[in-house]
Tab-separated table of C-alpha atoms in Angstrom:
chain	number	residue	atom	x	y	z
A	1	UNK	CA	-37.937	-0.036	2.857
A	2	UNK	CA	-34.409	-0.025	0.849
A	3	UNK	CA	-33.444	-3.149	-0.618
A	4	UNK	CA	-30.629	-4.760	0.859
A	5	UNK	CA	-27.240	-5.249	-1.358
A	6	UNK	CA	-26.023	-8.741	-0.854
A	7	UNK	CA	-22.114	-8.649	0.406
A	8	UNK	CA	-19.720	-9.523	-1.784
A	9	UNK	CA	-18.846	-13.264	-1.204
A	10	UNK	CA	-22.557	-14.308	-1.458
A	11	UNK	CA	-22.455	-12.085	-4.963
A	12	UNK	CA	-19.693	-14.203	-5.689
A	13	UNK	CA	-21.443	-17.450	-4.771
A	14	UNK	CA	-24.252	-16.657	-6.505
A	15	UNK	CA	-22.333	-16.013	-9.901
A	16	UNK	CA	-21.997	-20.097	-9.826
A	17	UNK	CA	-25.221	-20.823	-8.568
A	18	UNK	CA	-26.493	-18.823	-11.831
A	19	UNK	CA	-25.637	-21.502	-14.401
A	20	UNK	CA	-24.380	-24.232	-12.346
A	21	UNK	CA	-20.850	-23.412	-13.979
A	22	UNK	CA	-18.066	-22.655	-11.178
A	23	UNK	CA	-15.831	-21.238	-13.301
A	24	UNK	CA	-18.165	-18.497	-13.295
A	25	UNK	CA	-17.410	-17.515	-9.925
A	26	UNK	CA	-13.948	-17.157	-10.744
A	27	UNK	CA	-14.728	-14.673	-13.794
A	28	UNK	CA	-16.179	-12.454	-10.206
A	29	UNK	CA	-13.523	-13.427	-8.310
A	30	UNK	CA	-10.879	-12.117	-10.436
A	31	UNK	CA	-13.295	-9.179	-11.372
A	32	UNK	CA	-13.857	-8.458	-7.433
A	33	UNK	CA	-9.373	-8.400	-7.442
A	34	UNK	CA	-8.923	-6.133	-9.817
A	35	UNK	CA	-11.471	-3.640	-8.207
A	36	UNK	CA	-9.607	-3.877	-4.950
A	37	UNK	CA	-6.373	-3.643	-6.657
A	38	UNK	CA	-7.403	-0.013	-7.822
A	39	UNK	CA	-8.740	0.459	-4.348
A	40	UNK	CA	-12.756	1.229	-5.899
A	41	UNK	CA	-15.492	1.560	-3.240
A	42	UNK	CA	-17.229	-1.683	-2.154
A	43	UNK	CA	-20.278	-0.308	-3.323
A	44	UNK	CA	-19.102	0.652	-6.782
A	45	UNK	CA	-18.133	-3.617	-6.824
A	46	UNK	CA	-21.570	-4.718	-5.319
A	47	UNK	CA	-23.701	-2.634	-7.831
A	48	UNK	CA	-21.655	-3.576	-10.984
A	49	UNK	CA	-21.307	-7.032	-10.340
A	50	UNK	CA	-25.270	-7.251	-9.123
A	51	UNK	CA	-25.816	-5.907	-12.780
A	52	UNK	CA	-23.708	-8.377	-14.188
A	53	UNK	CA	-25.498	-11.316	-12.147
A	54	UNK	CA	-28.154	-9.925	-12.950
A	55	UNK	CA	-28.203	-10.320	-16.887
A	56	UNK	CA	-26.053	-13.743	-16.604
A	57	UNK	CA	-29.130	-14.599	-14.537
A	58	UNK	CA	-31.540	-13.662	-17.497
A	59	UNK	CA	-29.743	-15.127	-20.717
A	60	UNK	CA	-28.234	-17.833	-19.158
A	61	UNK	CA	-24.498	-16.940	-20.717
A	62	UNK	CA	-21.481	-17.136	-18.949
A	63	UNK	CA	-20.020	-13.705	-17.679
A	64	UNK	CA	-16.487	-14.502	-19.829
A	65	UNK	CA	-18.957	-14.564	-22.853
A	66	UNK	CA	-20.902	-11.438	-22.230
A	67	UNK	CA	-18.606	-9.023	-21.052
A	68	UNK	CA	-15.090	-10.682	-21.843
A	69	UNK	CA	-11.949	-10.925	-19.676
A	70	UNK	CA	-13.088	-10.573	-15.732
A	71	UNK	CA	-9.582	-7.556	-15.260
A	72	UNK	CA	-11.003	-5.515	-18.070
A	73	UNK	CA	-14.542	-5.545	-17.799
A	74	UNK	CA	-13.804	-4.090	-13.649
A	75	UNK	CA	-10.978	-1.070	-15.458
A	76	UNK	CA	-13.968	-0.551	-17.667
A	77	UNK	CA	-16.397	-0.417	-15.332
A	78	UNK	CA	-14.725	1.538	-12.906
A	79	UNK	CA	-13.389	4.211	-15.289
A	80	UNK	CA	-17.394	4.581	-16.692
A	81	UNK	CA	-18.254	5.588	-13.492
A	82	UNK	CA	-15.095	7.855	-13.050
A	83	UNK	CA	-15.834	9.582	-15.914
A	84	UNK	CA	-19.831	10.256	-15.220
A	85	UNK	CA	-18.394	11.804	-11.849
A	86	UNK	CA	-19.157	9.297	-9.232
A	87	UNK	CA	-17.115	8.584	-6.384
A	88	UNK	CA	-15.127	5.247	-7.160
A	89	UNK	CA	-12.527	5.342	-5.456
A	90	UNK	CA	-11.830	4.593	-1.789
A	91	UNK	CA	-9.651	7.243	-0.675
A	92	UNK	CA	-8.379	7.524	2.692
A	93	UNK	CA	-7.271	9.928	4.571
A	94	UNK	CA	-3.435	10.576	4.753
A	95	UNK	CA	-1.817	8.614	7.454
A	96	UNK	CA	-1.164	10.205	10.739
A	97	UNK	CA	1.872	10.539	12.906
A	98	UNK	CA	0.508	8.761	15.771
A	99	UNK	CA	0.395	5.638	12.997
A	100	UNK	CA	3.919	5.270	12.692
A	101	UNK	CA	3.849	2.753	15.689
A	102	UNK	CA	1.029	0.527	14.258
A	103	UNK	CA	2.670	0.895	11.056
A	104	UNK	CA	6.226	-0.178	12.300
A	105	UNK	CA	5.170	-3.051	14.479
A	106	UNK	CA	2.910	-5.041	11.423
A	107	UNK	CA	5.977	-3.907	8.944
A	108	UNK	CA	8.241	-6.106	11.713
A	109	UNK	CA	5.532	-8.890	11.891
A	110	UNK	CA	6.159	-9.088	7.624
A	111	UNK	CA	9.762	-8.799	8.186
A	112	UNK	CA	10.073	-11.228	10.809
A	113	UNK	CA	9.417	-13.966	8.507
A	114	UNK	CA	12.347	-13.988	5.801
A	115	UNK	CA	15.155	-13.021	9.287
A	116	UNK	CA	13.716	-16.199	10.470
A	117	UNK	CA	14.405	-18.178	7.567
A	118	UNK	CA	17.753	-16.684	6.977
A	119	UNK	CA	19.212	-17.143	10.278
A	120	UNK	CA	17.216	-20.199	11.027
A	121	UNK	CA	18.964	-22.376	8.307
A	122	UNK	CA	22.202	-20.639	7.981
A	123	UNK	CA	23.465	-20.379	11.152
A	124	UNK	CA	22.806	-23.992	12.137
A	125	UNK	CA	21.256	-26.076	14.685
A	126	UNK	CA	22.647	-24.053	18.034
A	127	UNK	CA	22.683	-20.550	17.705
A	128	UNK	CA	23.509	-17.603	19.982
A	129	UNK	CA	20.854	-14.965	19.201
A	130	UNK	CA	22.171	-11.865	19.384
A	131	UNK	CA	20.468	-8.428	20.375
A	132	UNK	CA	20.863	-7.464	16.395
A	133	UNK	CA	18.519	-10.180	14.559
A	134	UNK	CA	16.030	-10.620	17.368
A	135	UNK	CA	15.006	-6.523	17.100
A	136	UNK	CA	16.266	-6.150	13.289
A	137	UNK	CA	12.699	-6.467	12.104
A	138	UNK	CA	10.893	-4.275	14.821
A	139	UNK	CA	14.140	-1.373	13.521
A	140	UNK	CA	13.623	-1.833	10.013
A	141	UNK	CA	9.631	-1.967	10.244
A	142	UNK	CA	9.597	1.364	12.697
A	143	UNK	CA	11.940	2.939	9.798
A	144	UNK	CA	9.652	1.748	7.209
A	145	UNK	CA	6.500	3.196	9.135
A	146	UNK	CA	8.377	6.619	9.457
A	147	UNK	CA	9.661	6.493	5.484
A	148	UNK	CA	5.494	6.031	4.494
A	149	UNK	CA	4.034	8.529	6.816
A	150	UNK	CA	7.217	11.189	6.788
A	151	UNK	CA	6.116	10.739	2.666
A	152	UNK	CA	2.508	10.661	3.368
A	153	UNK	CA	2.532	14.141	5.502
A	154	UNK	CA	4.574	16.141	3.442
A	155	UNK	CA	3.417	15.324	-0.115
A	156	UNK	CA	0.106	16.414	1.234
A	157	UNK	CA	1.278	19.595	2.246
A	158	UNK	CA	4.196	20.775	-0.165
A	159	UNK	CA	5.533	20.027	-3.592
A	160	UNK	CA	7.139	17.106	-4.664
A	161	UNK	CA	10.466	17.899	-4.192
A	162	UNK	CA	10.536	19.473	-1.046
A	163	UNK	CA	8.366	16.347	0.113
A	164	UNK	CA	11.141	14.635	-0.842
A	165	UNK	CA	13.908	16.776	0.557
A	166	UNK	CA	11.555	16.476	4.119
A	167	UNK	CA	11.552	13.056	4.010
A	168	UNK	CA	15.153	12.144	3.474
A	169	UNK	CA	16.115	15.045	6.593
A	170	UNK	CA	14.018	12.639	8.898
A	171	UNK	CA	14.647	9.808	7.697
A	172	UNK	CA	18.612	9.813	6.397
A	173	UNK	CA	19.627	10.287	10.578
A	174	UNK	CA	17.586	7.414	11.895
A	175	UNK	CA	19.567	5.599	8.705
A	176	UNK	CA	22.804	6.555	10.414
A	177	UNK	CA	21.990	5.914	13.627
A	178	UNK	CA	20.754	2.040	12.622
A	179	UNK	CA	24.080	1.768	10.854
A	180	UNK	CA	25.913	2.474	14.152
A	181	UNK	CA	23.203	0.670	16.550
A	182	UNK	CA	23.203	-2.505	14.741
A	183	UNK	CA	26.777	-3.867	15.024
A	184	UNK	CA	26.957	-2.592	18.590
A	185	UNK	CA	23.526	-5.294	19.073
A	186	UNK	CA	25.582	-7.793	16.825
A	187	UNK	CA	27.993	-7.844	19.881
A	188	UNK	CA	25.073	-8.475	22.558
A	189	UNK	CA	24.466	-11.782	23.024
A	190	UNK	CA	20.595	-12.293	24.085
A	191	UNK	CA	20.264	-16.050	24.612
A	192	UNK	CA	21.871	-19.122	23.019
A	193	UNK	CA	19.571	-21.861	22.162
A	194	UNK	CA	18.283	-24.090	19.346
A	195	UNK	CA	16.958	-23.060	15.823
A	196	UNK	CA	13.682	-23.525	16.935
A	197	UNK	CA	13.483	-20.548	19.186
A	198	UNK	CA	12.888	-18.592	16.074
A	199	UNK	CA	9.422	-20.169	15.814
A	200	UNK	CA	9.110	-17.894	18.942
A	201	UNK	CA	10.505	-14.930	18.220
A	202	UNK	CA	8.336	-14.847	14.685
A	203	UNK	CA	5.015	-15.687	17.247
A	204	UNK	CA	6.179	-12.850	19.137
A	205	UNK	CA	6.784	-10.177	15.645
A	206	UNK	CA	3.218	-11.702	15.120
A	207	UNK	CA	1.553	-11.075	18.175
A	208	UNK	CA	3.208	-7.276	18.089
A	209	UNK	CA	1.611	-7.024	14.359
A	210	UNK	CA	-1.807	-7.637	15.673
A	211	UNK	CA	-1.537	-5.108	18.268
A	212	UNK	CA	-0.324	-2.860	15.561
A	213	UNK	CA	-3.120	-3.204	13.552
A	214	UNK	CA	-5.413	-3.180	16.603
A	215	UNK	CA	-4.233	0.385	17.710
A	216	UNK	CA	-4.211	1.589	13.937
A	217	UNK	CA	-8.110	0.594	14.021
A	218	UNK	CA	-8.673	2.240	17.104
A	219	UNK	CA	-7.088	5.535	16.331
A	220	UNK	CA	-9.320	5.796	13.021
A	221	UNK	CA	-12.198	5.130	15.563
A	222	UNK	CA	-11.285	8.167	17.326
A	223	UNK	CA	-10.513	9.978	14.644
A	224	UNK	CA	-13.604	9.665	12.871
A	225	UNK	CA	-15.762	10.113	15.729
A	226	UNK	CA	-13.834	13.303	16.264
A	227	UNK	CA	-15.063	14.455	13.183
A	228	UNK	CA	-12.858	17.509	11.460
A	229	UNK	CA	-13.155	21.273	11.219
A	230	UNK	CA	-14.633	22.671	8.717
A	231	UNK	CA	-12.445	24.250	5.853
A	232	UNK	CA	-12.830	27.582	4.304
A	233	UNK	CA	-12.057	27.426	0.487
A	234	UNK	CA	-7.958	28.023	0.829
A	235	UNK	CA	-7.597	25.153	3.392
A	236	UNK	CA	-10.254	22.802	1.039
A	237	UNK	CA	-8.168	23.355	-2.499
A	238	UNK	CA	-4.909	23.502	-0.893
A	239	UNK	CA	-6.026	20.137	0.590
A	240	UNK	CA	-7.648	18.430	-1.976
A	241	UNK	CA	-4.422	18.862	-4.231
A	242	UNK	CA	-2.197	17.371	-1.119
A	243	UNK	CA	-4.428	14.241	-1.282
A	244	UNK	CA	-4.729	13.816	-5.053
A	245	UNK	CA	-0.758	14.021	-4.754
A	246	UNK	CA	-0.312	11.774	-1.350
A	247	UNK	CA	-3.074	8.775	-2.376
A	248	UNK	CA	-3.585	9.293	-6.161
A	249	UNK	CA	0.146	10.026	-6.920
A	250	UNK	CA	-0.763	12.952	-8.885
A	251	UNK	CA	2.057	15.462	-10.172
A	252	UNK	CA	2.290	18.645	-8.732
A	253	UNK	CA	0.708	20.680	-11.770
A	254	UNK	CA	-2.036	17.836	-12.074
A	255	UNK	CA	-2.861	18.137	-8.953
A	256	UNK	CA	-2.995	21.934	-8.661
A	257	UNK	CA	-4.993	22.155	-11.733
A	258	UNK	CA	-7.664	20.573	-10.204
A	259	UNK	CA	-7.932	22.321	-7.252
A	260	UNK	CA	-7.936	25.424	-9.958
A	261	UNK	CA	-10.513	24.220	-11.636
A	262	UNK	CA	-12.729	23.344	-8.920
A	263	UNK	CA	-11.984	26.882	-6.802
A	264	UNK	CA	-13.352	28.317	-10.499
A	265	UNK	CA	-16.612	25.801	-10.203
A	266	UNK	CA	-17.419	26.838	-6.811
A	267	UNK	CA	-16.553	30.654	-7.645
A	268	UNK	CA	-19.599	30.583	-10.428
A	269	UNK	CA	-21.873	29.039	-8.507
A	270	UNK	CA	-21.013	31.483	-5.425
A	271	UNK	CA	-21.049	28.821	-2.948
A	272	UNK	CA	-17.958	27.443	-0.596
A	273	UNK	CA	-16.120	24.876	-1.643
A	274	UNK	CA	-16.673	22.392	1.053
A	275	UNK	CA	-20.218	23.020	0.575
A	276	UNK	CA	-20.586	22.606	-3.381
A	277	UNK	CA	-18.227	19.426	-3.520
A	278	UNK	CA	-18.589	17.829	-0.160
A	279	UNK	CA	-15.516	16.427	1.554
A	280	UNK	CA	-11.965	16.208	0.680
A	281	UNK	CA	-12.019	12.116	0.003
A	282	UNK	CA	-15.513	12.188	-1.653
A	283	UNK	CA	-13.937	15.272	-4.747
A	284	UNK	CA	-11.047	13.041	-4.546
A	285	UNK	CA	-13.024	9.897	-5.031
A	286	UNK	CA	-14.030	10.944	-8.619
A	287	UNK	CA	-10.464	10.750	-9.988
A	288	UNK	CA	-8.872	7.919	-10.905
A	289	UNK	CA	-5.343	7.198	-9.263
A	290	UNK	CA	-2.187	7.773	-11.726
A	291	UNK	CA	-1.092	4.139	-11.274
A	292	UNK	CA	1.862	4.956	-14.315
A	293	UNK	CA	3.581	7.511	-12.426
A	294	UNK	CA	3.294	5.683	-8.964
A	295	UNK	CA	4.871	2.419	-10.750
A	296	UNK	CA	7.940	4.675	-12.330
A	297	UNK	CA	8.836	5.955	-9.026
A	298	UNK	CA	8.394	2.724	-6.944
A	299	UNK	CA	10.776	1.355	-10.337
A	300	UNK	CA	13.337	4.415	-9.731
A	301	UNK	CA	13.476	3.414	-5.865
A	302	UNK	CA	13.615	-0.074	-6.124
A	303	UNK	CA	16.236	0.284	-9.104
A	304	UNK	CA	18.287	2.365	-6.638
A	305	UNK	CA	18.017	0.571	-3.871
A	306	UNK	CA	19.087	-2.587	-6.109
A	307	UNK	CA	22.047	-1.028	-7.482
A	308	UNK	CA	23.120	-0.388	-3.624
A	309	UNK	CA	23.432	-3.958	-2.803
A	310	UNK	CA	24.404	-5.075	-6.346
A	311	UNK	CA	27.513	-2.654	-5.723
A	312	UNK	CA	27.830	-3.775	-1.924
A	313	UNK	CA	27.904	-7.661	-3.161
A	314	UNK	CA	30.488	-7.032	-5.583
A	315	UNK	CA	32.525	-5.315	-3.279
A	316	UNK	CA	32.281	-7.944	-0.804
A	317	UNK	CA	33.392	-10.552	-3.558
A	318	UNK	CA	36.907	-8.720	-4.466
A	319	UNK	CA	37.497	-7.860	-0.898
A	320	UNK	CA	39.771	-10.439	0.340
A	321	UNK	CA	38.180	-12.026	3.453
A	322	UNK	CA	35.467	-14.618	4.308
A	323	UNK	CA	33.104	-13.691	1.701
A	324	UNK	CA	30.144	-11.394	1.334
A	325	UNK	CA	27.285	-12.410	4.378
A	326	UNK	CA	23.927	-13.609	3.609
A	327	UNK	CA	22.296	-10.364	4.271
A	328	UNK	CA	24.588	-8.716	1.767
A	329	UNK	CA	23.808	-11.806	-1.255
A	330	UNK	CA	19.823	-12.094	-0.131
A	331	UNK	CA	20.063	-7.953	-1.077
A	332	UNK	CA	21.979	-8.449	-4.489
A	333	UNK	CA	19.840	-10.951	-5.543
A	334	UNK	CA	16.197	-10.142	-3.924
A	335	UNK	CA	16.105	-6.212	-4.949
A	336	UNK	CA	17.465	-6.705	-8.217
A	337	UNK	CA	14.651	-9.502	-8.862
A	338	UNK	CA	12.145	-7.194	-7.398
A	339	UNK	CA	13.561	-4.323	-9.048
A	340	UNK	CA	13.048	-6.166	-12.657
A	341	UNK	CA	9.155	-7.539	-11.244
A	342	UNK	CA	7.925	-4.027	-10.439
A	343	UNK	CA	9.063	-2.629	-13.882
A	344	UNK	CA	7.196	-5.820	-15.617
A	345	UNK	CA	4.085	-5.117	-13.782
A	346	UNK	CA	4.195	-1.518	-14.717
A	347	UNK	CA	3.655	-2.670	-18.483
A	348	UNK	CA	1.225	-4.869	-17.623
A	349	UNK	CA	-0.884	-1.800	-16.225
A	350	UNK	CA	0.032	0.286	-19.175
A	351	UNK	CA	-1.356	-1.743	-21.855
């Protein structure tokens, strides 16, 4: 009979019940963040931190004192494993078209939020809610959706750059064609009624995000119980480099080197690929995501993006006229900030 892991919030508990000390559960708290953070299988967590309870449990020392900062000890742990060639991290498979619904309608559910505060103090107690503000979340999440999985699809499948160059040829019309829908909504009156009928319309954005994530769960049912055909060793290296690139954020030549190497591997020991290394996500698994190069180009877009409405705002300001709108200063001052957050946590991962 196998002996049965505890889950990870009685682990958790337990780290305070060891000494009577609840700041010890904090130290495997934070530990238990940081693992999730870099996405590392739940069982990877459960066995190092059962290790760690474990000796806590026998000298009677505080986890801080034995193995140091809670964020480091979980890199260090998780990169030991890496490097003895276990699976650690949880890769997923890349996202599918049929998500970009699912996707779209919790992206609207998160945007729904900050439209409600905007329009909900700004435009005072009675409001006419036009066609524009009540579906500008569900727009901007569906273009979101098809931005990640247009991204997702084609970075599996081809380079970089022509990844990018796919991406921007779907996604640069539906740009356009929000640019001309919206002001033609902005002219549609909906309803007229108090402020507080925004409290509905975010209960609504909600309720649409739950059945987004509802049908997201139920098409990985399907999808797993489906299973997937097997892959003769062109379709498995040519793969496992789209994933390393699409969920590890892998460079091209990184990425293709691997596959190299591993084709080589499985050449010597004259067995197929899929056979000597198992599936895509478990060979994946064993590699640690590039978290640097994933922060630079989440820097570059946010840094472009900022400039956009940095520029628009200032434009809006030396126009004569009543002033730039709140949409327009919210953008010059939101992107900017996160622009200048994303490039801060980036060093943070670095050192």
């Amino acid at each position: 009979m196998t002996r049965r892991e505890p889950p990870l919030p009685e682990l958790i508990d337990r780290f305070a019940d060891a000494r009577g000390v609840p700041e010890d559960s904090e130290w495997a708290s934070t530990a238990v963040g940081r693992f999730l953070l870099d996405d590392v299988r739940e069982e990877i967590m459960v066995r190092e931190l059962t290790e760690a309870l474990a000796v806590v449990e026998s000298t009677g020392q505080g986890p801080e004192e034995l193995f140091g900062p809670a964020v480091e000890w979980a890199r260090d742990r998780a990169a030991e494993a890496s490097a003895a060639g276990e699976p650690v991290q949880d890769v997923a498979p890349t996202y599918s078209w049929r998500g970009i619904p699912g996707f779209g309608l919790i992206f609207a559910a998160a945007l729904s939020v900050p439209v409600a505060l905007v329009f909900g103090f700004t435009d005072g107690w009675r409001q006419a809610f036009s066609w524009d503000v009540l579906l500008v979340p569900l727009l901007l999440g569906l273009l979101m959706s098809t931005v990640v999985v247009s991204w997702q699809r084609f970075v599996e499948r081809w380079t970089t750059v022509r990844a990018g160059a796919a991406t921007a040829a779907v996604v640069l019309p539906l740009v356009f064609g929000l640019a001309w829908l919206l002001p033609w909504l902005s002219a549609q009156t909906a309803f007229e009624g108090s402020a507080l009928w925004w409290v509905a319309v975010v209960a609504g954005h909600l309720g649409l995000g739950a059945l987004g994530f509802w049908t997201l769960v139920k098409q990985s049912g399907r999808e797993t119980a489906g299973g997937a055909a097997p892959l003769d060793d062109d379709a498995w290296a040519s793969s496992v480099a789209g994933l390393l690139r699409s969920r590890l954020s892998y460079g091209d030549a990184r990425a293709q080197g691997i596959a190299d190497e591993a084709r080589a591997h499985a050449a010597a020991s004259g067995r197929p690929l899929a056979e000597e290394f198992g599936t895509l996500q478990d060979y994946a698994a064993r590699f640690r995501p590039d978290r640097d190069r994933a922060m630079r180009w989440q820097g570059i877009l946010l840094t472009a993006v900022a400039v956009y409405w940095v520029g628009k705002l200032v434009v809006e300001l030396v126009t004569p006229g009543d002033g730039p709108g709140w949409w327009t200063v919210a953008g010059g001052v939101l992107f900017p900030l996160l622009a200048w957050w994303e490039r801060r946590r980036g060093g943070a991962v670095t050192r």
